[in-house]
Amino acid sequence: MTQSQNSAKVVGIHQPNFLPWLGFFDKIAKSDVFVLIDNVQFVKGHICNRNKIKNNQSEAVWITVPVSNKKGTDVNFNELPIAYEQNWGTSIINQIRGSYGGAPYFDRYMEKLSHYFTEKEYHSLGDLNIALIKFCCDELAITTELITASQIDEEFGTNNDLNIGICEYFEADTYLSGQGAKKYNDEEQFEKAGIQLKYQQFDHPEYKQLFKGFIPNLSVIDLLLNEGPDAGRFFEHR
């Protein structure tokens, strides 16, 4: 879908999770501007710093970036240090190699991914996650403009005020929301602001995977390592 086919300017918003699933990138691809909210609180035990891959036993297993939260639980993505002393990068690389060493595009992507895990230290979990999201967008040929919220010099409030404020900041007339936010979105508030509230429609595709069976909802690297340059065809681009 091109901008000429649909004149509405669509904004999507989400926190920068670690190597997210396909639905995350589908939402980016369907937006004109996508804002990565890195100045919101990190949630322990969520997918903020971990995600799942498929191992050689056809099981979904976690790969995790350990964090050093000395301030307690109330720390934002862009302020949360990564626990580099735990040598987690090598551990993740070994997990990926053990699971995807025989994948068609392992050699194409593994060296690039290793750079993010072992060759550079990031200031925060938010910085690492955003760098990986941008890398994956490039590999999926997703050209949506990505904006980091902490770089916007304006306060928007929280919840509905935040989402509406960001849409107004970018002069968007449509907000693309995830299905899970239906119970939180105030449709009347969006209507008063003159912003169309649209919900993402995403049917998880089935693609080639190693080993028996198909496991959905894995990290996007499962798609990249199995489908390579053709992975972008699974997304509806604006």
mmCIF file of C-alpha atoms in Angstrom, residues 15 37-44 48 73-78:
data_model
loop_
_atom_site.group_PDB
_atom_site.id
_atom_site.type_symbol
_atom_site.label_atom_id
_atom_site.label_comp_id
_atom_site.label_asym_id
_atom_site.label_seq_id
_atom_site.Cartn_x
_atom_site.Cartn_y
_atom_site.Cartn_z
ATOM 1 C CA GLN A 15 8.018 0.174 23.515
ATOM 2 C CA ILE A 37 8.688 4.649 23.415
ATOM 3 C CA ASP A 38 11.995 4.153 25.183
ATOM 4 C CA ASN A 39 11.155 6.525 28.058
ATOM 5 C CA VAL A 40 8.614 4.196 29.672
ATOM 6 C CA GLN A 41 9.160 1.704 32.455
ATOM 7 C CA PHE A 42 10.909 -1.610 31.933
ATOM 8 C CA VAL A 43 8.700 -4.538 32.988
ATOM 9 C CA LYS A 44 10.532 -7.482 34.526
ATOM 10 C CA CYS A 48 11.441 -6.277 27.120
ATOM 11 C CA THR A 73 11.831 -1.792 39.200
ATOM 12 C CA ASP A 74 10.929 1.792 38.240
ATOM 13 C CA VAL A 75 13.531 2.305 35.500
ATOM 14 C CA ASN A 76 12.916 3.306 31.883
ATOM 15 C CA PHE A 77 14.280 1.467 28.858
ATOM 16 C CA ASN A 78 16.631 4.319 28.002
#
